[in-house]
mmCIF file of C-alpha atoms in Angstrom:
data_model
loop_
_atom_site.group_PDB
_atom_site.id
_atom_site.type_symbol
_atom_site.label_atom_id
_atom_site.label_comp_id
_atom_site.label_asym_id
_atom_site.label_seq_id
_atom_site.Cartn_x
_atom_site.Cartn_y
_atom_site.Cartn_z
ATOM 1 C CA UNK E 1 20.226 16.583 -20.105
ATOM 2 C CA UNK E 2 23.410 18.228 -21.188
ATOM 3 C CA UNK E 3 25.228 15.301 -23.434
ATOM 4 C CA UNK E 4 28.618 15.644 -21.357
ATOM 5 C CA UNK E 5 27.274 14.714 -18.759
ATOM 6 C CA UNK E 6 27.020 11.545 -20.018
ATOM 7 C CA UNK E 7 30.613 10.345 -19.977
ATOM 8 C CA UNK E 8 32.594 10.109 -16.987
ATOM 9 C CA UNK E 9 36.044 9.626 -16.055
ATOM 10 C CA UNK E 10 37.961 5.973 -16.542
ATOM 11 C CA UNK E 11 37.960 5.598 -12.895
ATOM 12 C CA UNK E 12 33.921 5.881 -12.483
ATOM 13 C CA UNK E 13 33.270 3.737 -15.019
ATOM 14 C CA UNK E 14 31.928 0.693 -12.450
ATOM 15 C CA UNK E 15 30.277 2.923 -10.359
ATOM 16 C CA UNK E 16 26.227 4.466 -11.395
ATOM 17 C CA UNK E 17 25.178 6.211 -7.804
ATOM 18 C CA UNK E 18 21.266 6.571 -8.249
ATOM 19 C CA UNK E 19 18.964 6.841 -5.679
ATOM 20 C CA UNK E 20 15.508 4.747 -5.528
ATOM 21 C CA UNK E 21 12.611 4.274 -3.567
ATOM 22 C CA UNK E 22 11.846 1.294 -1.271
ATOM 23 C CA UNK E 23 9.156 0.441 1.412
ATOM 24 C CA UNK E 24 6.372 -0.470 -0.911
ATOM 25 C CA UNK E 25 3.322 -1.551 0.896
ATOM 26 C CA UNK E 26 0.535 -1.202 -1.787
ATOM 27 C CA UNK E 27 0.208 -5.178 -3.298
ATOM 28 C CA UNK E 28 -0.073 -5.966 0.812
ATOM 29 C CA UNK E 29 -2.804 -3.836 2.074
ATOM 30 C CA UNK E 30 -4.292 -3.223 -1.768
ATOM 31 C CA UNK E 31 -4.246 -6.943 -2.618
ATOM 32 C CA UNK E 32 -4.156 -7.499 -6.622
ATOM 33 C CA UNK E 33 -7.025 -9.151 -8.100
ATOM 34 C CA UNK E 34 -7.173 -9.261 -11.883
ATOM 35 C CA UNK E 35 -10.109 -8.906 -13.991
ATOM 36 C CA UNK E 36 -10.646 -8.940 -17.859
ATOM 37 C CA UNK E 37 -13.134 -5.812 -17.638
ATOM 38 C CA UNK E 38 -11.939 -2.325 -17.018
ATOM 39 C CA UNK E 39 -15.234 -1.348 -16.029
ATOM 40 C CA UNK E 40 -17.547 -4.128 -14.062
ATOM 41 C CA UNK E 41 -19.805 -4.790 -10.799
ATOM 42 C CA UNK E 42 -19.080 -7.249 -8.069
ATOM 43 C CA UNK E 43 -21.475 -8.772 -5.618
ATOM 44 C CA UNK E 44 -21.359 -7.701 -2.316
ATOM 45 C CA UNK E 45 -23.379 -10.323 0.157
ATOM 46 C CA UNK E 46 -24.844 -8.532 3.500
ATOM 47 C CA UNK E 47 -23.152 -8.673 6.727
ATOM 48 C CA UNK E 48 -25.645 -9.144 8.937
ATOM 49 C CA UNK E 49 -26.932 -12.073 6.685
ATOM 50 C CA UNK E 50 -23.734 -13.739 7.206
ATOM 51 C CA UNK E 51 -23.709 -13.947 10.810
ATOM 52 C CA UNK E 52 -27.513 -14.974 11.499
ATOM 53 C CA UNK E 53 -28.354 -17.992 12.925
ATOM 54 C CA UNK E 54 -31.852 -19.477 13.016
ATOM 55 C CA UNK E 55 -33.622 -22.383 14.473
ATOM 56 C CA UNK E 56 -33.028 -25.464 12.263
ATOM 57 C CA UNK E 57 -34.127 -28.110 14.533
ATOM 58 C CA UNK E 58 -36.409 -30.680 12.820
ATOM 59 C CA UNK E 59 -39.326 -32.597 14.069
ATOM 60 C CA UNK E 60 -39.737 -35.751 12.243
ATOM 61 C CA UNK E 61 -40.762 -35.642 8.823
ATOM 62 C CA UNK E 62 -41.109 -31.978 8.653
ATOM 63 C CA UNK E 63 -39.346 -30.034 5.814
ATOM 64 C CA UNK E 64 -36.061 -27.508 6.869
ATOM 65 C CA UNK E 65 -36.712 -24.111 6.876
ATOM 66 C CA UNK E 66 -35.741 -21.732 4.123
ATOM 67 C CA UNK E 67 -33.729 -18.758 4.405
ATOM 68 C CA UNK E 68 -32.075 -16.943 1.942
ATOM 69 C CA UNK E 69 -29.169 -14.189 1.857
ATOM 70 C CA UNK E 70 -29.679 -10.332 0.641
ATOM 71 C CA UNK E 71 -26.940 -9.877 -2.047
ATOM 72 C CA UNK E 72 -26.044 -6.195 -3.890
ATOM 73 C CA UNK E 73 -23.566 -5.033 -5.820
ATOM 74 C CA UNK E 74 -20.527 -2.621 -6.280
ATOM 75 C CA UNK E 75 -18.243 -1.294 -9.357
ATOM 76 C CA UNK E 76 -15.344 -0.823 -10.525
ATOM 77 C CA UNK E 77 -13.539 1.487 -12.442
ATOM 78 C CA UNK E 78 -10.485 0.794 -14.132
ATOM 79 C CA UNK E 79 -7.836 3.686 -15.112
ATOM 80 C CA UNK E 80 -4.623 3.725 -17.081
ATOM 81 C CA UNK E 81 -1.737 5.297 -15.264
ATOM 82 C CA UNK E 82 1.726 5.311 -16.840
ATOM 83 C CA UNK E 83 4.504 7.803 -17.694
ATOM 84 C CA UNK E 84 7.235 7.533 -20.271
ATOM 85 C CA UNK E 85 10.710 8.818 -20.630
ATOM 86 C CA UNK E 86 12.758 10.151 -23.696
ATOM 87 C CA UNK E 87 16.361 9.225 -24.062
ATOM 88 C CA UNK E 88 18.327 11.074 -27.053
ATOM 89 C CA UNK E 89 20.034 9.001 -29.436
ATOM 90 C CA UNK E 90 23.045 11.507 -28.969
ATOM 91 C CA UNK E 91 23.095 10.273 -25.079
ATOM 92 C CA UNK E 92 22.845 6.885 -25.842
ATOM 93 C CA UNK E 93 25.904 7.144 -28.118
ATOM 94 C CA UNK E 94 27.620 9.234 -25.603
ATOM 95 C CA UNK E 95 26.748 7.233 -22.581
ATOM 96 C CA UNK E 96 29.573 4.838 -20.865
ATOM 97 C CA UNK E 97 28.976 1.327 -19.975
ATOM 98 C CA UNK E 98 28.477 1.792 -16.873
ATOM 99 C CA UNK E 99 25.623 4.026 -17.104
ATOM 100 C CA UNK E 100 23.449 1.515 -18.776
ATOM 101 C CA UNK E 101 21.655 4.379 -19.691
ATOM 102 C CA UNK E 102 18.270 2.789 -20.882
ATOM 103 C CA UNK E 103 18.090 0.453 -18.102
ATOM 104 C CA UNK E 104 18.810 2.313 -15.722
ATOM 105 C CA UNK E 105 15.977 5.137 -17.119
ATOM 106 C CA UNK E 106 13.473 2.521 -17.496
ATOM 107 C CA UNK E 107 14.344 1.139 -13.817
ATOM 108 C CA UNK E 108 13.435 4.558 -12.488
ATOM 109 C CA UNK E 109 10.602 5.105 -14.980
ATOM 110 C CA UNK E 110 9.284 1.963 -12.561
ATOM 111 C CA UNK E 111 10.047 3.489 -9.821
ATOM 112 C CA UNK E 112 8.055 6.789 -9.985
ATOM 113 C CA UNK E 113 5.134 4.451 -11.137
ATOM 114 C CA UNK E 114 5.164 2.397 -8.098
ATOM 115 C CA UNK E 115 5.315 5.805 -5.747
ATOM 116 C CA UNK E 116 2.318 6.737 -7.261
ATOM 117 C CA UNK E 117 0.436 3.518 -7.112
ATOM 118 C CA UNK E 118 1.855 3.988 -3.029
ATOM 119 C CA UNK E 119 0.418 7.219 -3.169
ATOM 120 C CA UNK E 120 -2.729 6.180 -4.412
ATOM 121 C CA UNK E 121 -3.163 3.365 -1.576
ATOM 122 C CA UNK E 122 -2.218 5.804 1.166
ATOM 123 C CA UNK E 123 -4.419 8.751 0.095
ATOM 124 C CA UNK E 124 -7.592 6.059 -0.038
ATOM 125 C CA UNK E 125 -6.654 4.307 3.075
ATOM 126 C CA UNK E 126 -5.531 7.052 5.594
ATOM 127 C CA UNK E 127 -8.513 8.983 4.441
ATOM 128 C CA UNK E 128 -10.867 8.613 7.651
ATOM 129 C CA UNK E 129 -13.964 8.427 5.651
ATOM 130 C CA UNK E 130 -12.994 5.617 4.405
ATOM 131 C CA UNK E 131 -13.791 3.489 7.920
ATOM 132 C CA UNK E 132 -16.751 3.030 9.441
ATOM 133 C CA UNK E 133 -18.091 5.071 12.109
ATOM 134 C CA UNK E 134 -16.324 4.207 15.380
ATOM 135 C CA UNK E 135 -12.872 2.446 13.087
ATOM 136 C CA UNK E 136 -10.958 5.145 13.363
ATOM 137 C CA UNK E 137 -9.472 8.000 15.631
ATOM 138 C CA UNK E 138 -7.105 10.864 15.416
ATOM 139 C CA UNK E 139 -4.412 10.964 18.169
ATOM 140 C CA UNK E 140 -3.481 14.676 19.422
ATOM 141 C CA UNK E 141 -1.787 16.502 22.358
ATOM 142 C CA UNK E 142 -1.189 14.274 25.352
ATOM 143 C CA UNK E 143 -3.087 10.943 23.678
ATOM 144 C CA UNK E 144 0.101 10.947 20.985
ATOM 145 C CA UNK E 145 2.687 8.101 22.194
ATOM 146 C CA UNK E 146 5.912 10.475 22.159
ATOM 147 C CA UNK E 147 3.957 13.317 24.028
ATOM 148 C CA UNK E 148 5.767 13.582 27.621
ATOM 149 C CA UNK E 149 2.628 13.600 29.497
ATOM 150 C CA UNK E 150 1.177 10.734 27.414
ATOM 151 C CA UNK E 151 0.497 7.964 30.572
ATOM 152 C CA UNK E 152 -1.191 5.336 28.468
ATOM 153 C CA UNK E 153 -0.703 1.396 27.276
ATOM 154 C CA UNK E 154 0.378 1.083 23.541
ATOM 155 C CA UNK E 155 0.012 -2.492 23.600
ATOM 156 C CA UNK E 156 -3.223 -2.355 25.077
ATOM 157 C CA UNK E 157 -4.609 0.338 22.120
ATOM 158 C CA UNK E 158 -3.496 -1.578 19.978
ATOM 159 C CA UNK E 159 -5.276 -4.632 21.556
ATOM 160 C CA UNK E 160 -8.666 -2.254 21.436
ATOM 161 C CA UNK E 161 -8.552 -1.449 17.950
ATOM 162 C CA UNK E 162 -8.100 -5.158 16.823
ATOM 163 C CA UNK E 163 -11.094 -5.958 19.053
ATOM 164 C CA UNK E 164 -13.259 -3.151 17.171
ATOM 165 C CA UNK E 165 -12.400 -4.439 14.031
ATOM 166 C CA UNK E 166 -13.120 -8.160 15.187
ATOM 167 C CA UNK E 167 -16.911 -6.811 16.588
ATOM 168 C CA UNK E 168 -17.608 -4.878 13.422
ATOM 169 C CA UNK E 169 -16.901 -7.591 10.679
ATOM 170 C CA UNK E 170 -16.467 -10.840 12.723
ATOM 171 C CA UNK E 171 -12.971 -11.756 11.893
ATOM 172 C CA UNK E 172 -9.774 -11.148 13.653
ATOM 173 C CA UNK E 173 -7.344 -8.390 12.056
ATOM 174 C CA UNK E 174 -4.830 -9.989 10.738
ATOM 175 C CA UNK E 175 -2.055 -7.026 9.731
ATOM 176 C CA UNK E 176 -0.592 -3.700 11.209
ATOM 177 C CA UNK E 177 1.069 -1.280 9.321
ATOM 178 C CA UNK E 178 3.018 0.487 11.705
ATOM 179 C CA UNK E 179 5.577 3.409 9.387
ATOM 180 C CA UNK E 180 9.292 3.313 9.786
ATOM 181 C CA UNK E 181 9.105 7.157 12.051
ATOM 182 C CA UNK E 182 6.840 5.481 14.840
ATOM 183 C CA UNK E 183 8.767 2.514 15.567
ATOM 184 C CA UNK E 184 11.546 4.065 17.634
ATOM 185 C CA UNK E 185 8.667 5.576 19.918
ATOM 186 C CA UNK E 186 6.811 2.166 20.375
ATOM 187 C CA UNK E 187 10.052 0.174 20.826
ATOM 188 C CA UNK E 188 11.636 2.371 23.659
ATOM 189 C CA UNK E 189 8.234 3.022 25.389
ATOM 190 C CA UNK E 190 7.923 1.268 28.905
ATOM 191 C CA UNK E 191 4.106 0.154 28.374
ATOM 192 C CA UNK E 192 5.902 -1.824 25.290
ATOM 193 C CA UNK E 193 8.584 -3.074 26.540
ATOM 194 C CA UNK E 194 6.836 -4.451 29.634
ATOM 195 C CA UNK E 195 4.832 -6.378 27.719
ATOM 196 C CA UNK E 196 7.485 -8.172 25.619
ATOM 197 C CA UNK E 197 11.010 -7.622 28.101
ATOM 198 C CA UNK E 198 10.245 -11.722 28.875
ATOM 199 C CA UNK E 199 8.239 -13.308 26.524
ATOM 200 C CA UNK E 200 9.743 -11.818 22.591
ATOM 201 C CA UNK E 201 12.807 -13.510 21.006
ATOM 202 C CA UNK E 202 11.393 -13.072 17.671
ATOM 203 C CA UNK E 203 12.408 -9.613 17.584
ATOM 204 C CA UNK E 204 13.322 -7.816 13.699
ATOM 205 C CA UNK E 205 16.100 -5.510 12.919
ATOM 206 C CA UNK E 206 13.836 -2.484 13.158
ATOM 207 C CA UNK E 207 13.124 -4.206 17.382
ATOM 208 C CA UNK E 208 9.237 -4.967 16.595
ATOM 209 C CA UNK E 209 8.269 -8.709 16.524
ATOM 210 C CA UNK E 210 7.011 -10.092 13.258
ATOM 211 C CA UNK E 211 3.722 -10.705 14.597
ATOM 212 C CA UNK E 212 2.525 -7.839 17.322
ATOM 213 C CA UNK E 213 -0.325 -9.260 19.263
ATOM 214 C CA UNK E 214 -1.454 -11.665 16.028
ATOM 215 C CA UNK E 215 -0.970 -9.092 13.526
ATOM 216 C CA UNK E 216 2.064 -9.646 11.030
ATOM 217 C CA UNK E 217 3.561 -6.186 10.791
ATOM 218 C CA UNK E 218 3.707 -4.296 7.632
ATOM 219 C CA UNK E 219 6.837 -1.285 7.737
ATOM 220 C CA UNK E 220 6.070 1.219 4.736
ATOM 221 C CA UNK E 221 9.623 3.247 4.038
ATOM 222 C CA UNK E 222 8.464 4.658 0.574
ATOM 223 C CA UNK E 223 9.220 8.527 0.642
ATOM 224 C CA UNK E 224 8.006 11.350 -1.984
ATOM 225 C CA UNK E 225 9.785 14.570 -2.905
ATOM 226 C CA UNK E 226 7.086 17.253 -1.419
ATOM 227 C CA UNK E 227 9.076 20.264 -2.716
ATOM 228 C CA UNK E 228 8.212 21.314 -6.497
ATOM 229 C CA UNK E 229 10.376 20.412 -8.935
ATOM 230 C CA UNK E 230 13.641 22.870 -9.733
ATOM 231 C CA UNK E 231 13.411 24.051 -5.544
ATOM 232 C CA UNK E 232 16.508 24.632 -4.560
ATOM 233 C CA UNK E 233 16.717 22.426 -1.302
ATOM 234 C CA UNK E 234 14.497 19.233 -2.095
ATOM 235 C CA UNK E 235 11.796 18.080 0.769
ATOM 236 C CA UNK E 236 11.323 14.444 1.462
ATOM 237 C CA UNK E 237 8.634 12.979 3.282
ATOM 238 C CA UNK E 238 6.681 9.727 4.170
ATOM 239 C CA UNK E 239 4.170 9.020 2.130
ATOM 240 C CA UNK E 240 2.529 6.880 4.685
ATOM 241 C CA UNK E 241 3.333 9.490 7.771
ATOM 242 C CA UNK E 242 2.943 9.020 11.129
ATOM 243 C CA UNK E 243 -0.533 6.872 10.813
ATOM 244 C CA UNK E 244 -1.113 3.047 12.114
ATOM 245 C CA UNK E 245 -3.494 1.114 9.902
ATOM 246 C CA UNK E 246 -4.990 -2.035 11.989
ATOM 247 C CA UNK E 247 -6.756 -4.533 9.125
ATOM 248 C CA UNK E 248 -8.330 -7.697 8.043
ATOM 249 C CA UNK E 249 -6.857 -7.962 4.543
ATOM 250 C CA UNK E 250 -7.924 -11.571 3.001
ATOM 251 C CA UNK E 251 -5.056 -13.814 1.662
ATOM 252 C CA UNK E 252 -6.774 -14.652 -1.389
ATOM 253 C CA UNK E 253 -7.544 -12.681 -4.413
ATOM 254 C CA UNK E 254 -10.892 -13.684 -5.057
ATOM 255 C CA UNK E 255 -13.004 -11.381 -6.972
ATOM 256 C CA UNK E 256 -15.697 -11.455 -4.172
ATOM 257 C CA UNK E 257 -13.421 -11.692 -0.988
ATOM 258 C CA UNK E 258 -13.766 -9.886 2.702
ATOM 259 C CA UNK E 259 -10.593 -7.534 2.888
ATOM 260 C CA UNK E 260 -10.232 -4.236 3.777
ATOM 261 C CA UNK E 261 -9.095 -2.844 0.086
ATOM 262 C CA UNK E 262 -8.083 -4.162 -3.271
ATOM 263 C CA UNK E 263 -6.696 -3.562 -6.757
ATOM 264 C CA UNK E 264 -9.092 -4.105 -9.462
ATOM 265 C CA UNK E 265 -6.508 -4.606 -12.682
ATOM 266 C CA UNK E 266 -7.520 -5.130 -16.305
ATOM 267 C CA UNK E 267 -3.820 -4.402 -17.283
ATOM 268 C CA UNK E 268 -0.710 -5.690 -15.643
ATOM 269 C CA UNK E 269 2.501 -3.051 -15.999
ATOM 270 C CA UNK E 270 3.562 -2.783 -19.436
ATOM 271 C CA UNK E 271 6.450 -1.179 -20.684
ATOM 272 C CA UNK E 272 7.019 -0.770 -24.183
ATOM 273 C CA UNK E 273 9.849 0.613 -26.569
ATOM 274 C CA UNK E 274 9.444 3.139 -28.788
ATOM 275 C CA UNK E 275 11.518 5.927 -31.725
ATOM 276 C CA UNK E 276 10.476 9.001 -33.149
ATOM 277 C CA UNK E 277 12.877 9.745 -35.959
ATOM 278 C CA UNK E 278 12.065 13.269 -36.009
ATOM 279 C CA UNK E 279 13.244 14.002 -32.399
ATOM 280 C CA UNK E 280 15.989 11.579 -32.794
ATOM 281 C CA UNK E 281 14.777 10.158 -29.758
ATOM 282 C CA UNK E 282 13.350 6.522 -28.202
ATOM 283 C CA UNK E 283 10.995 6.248 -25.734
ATOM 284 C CA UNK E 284 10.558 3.867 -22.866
ATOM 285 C CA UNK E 285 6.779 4.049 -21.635
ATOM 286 C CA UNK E 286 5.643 2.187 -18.949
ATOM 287 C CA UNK E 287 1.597 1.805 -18.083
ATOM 288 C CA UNK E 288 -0.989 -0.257 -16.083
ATOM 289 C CA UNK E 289 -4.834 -0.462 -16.015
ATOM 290 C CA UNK E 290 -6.393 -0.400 -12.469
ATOM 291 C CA UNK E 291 -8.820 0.767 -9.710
ATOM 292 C CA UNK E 292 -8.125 0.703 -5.982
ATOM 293 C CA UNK E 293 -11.172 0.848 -4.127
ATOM 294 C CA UNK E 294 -12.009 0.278 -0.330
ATOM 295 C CA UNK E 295 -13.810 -3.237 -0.501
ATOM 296 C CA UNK E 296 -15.173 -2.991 3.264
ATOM 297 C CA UNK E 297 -15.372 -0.231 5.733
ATOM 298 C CA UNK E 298 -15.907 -2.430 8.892
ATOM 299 C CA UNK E 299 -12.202 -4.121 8.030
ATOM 300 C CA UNK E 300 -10.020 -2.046 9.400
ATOM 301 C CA UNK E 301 -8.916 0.513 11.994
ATOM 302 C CA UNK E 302 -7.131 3.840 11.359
ATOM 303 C CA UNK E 303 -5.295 6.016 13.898
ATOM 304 C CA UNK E 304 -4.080 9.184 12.597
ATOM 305 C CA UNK E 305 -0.681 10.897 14.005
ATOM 306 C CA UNK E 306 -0.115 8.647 16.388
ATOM 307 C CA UNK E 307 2.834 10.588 17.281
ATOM 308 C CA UNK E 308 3.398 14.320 16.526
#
């Protein structure tokens, strides 16, 4: 950073443009659950277990049956992530007001932190081998929603999804996450809007309900910078594409609860201040300790490029 660029005329002096992400989705579909190991196992009770019944009727006198419940166990594995940034003394005594240059630094130190926590989430979850046989699908060609010959019900996929995820894990889905790029295409589709023309007056700015067919709706925005750094023409994308992600994701952040992901973290984000003298520098560093692991497969329901 060339120090004159630092100072700026009288007239700026109120105004800091800066650009920053937005559309996190990560703490909803990646609930946090904290945890004073980096490194530890969890128990995992079986399914099937969970949903037998057996005959406990009685005779008189006679002594209740016993059952019992097979139990294993997964891990964890805790990683630091964090980045830091360098500001110059020189700036920071060349800086204006306005700038607020350390805040504003360590502001979008945060930022590129949290796009990579996103990123993290999104590889893991729109990564079909992380479903279940049967949870998830890839639209192409005339099944997409904004294909002219597509002659389907989006309502009614959606409706079949939720019931596969209800009949694999035995609770009702209770989240979409429906991207910012496919909205448009469900909202002025017919098969949509004959479903809800009479019956919706809870309708958001974005023109989805809150709550699409029991599942509270979940709009990522978060973009990433694709192109390499130093391209001439930068290349923005979606980190979360084109993809609709139908999921049970439990409430609570119990070590050993039913969701379709979670955040294992030993560290909450830290940032911390720092000089060198030698560089005539200070850093800001910023770091957290976690895992993000798929807790159960049967949870949720991915549909890949659901439009092209």
């Amino acid at each position: 950073m060339n120090v004159k660029d630092l100072h700026i005329d009288a007239a700026l002096t109120n105004l800091s443009v800066s650009y920053a992400p937005s559309g996190f989705i990560a703490d909803i579909l990646a609930p946090i659950t904290t945890v004073s190991k980096e490194s530890d196992k969890y128990y995992v009770w079986d399914r099937a277990d969970s949903f037998r019944s057996y005959d406990d009727k009685l005779a008189p006198g006679a002594v209740a049956k016993t059952i019992d419940f097979n139990l294993s166990t997964d891990s964890y594995f805790a990683e630091e992530f964090g980045l830091r940034v360098r500001i110059l003394w020189r700036e920071l005594d060349n800086a204006d007001v306005a700038l607020r240059l350390e805040q504003s630094k360590t502001k979008k130190l945060k930022d590129s932190l949290l796009l990579g926590r996103e990123k993290r989430v999104a590889t893991l979850t729109l990564n079909t081998a992380s479903y279940a046989a049967g949870l998830s699908t890839t639209y192409s060609g005339a099944s997409q929603w904004n294909n002219v010959s597509y002659a389907g019900d989006i309502v009614k996929e959606i409706d079949a999804a939720k019931e596969a995820v209800r009949a694999a894990c035995g609770s009702m889905p209770n989240t979409i996450v429906i991207p910012a790029t496919v909205i448009p295409t469900i909202t002025n589709h017919s098969s949509f809007r004959d479903h809800y023309k009479y019956t919706v007056n809870d309708i958001s700015g974005n023109g989805l309900p809150t709550v699409l067919r029991g599942l509270k709706v979940v709009v990522p925005g978060a973009q990433n910078t694709t192109s390499n750094e130093g391209a001439a023409t930068a290349s923005v994308g979606d980190i979360w594409g084109k993809n609709i992600i139908i999921a049970y994701i439990d409430p609570t952040d119990a070590l050993d609860s039913f969701t379709l992901a979670k955040t294992f973290r030993a560290q909450e984000w830290m940032t911390r201040k720092y000089y060198i003298e030698a560089e005539r520098s200070q850093y800001v560093e910023t770091n957290t300790i976690e895992d993000v692991k798929i807790v159960s497969n049967v949870a949720g329901y991915l549909i890949k490029s659901v439009i092209a």
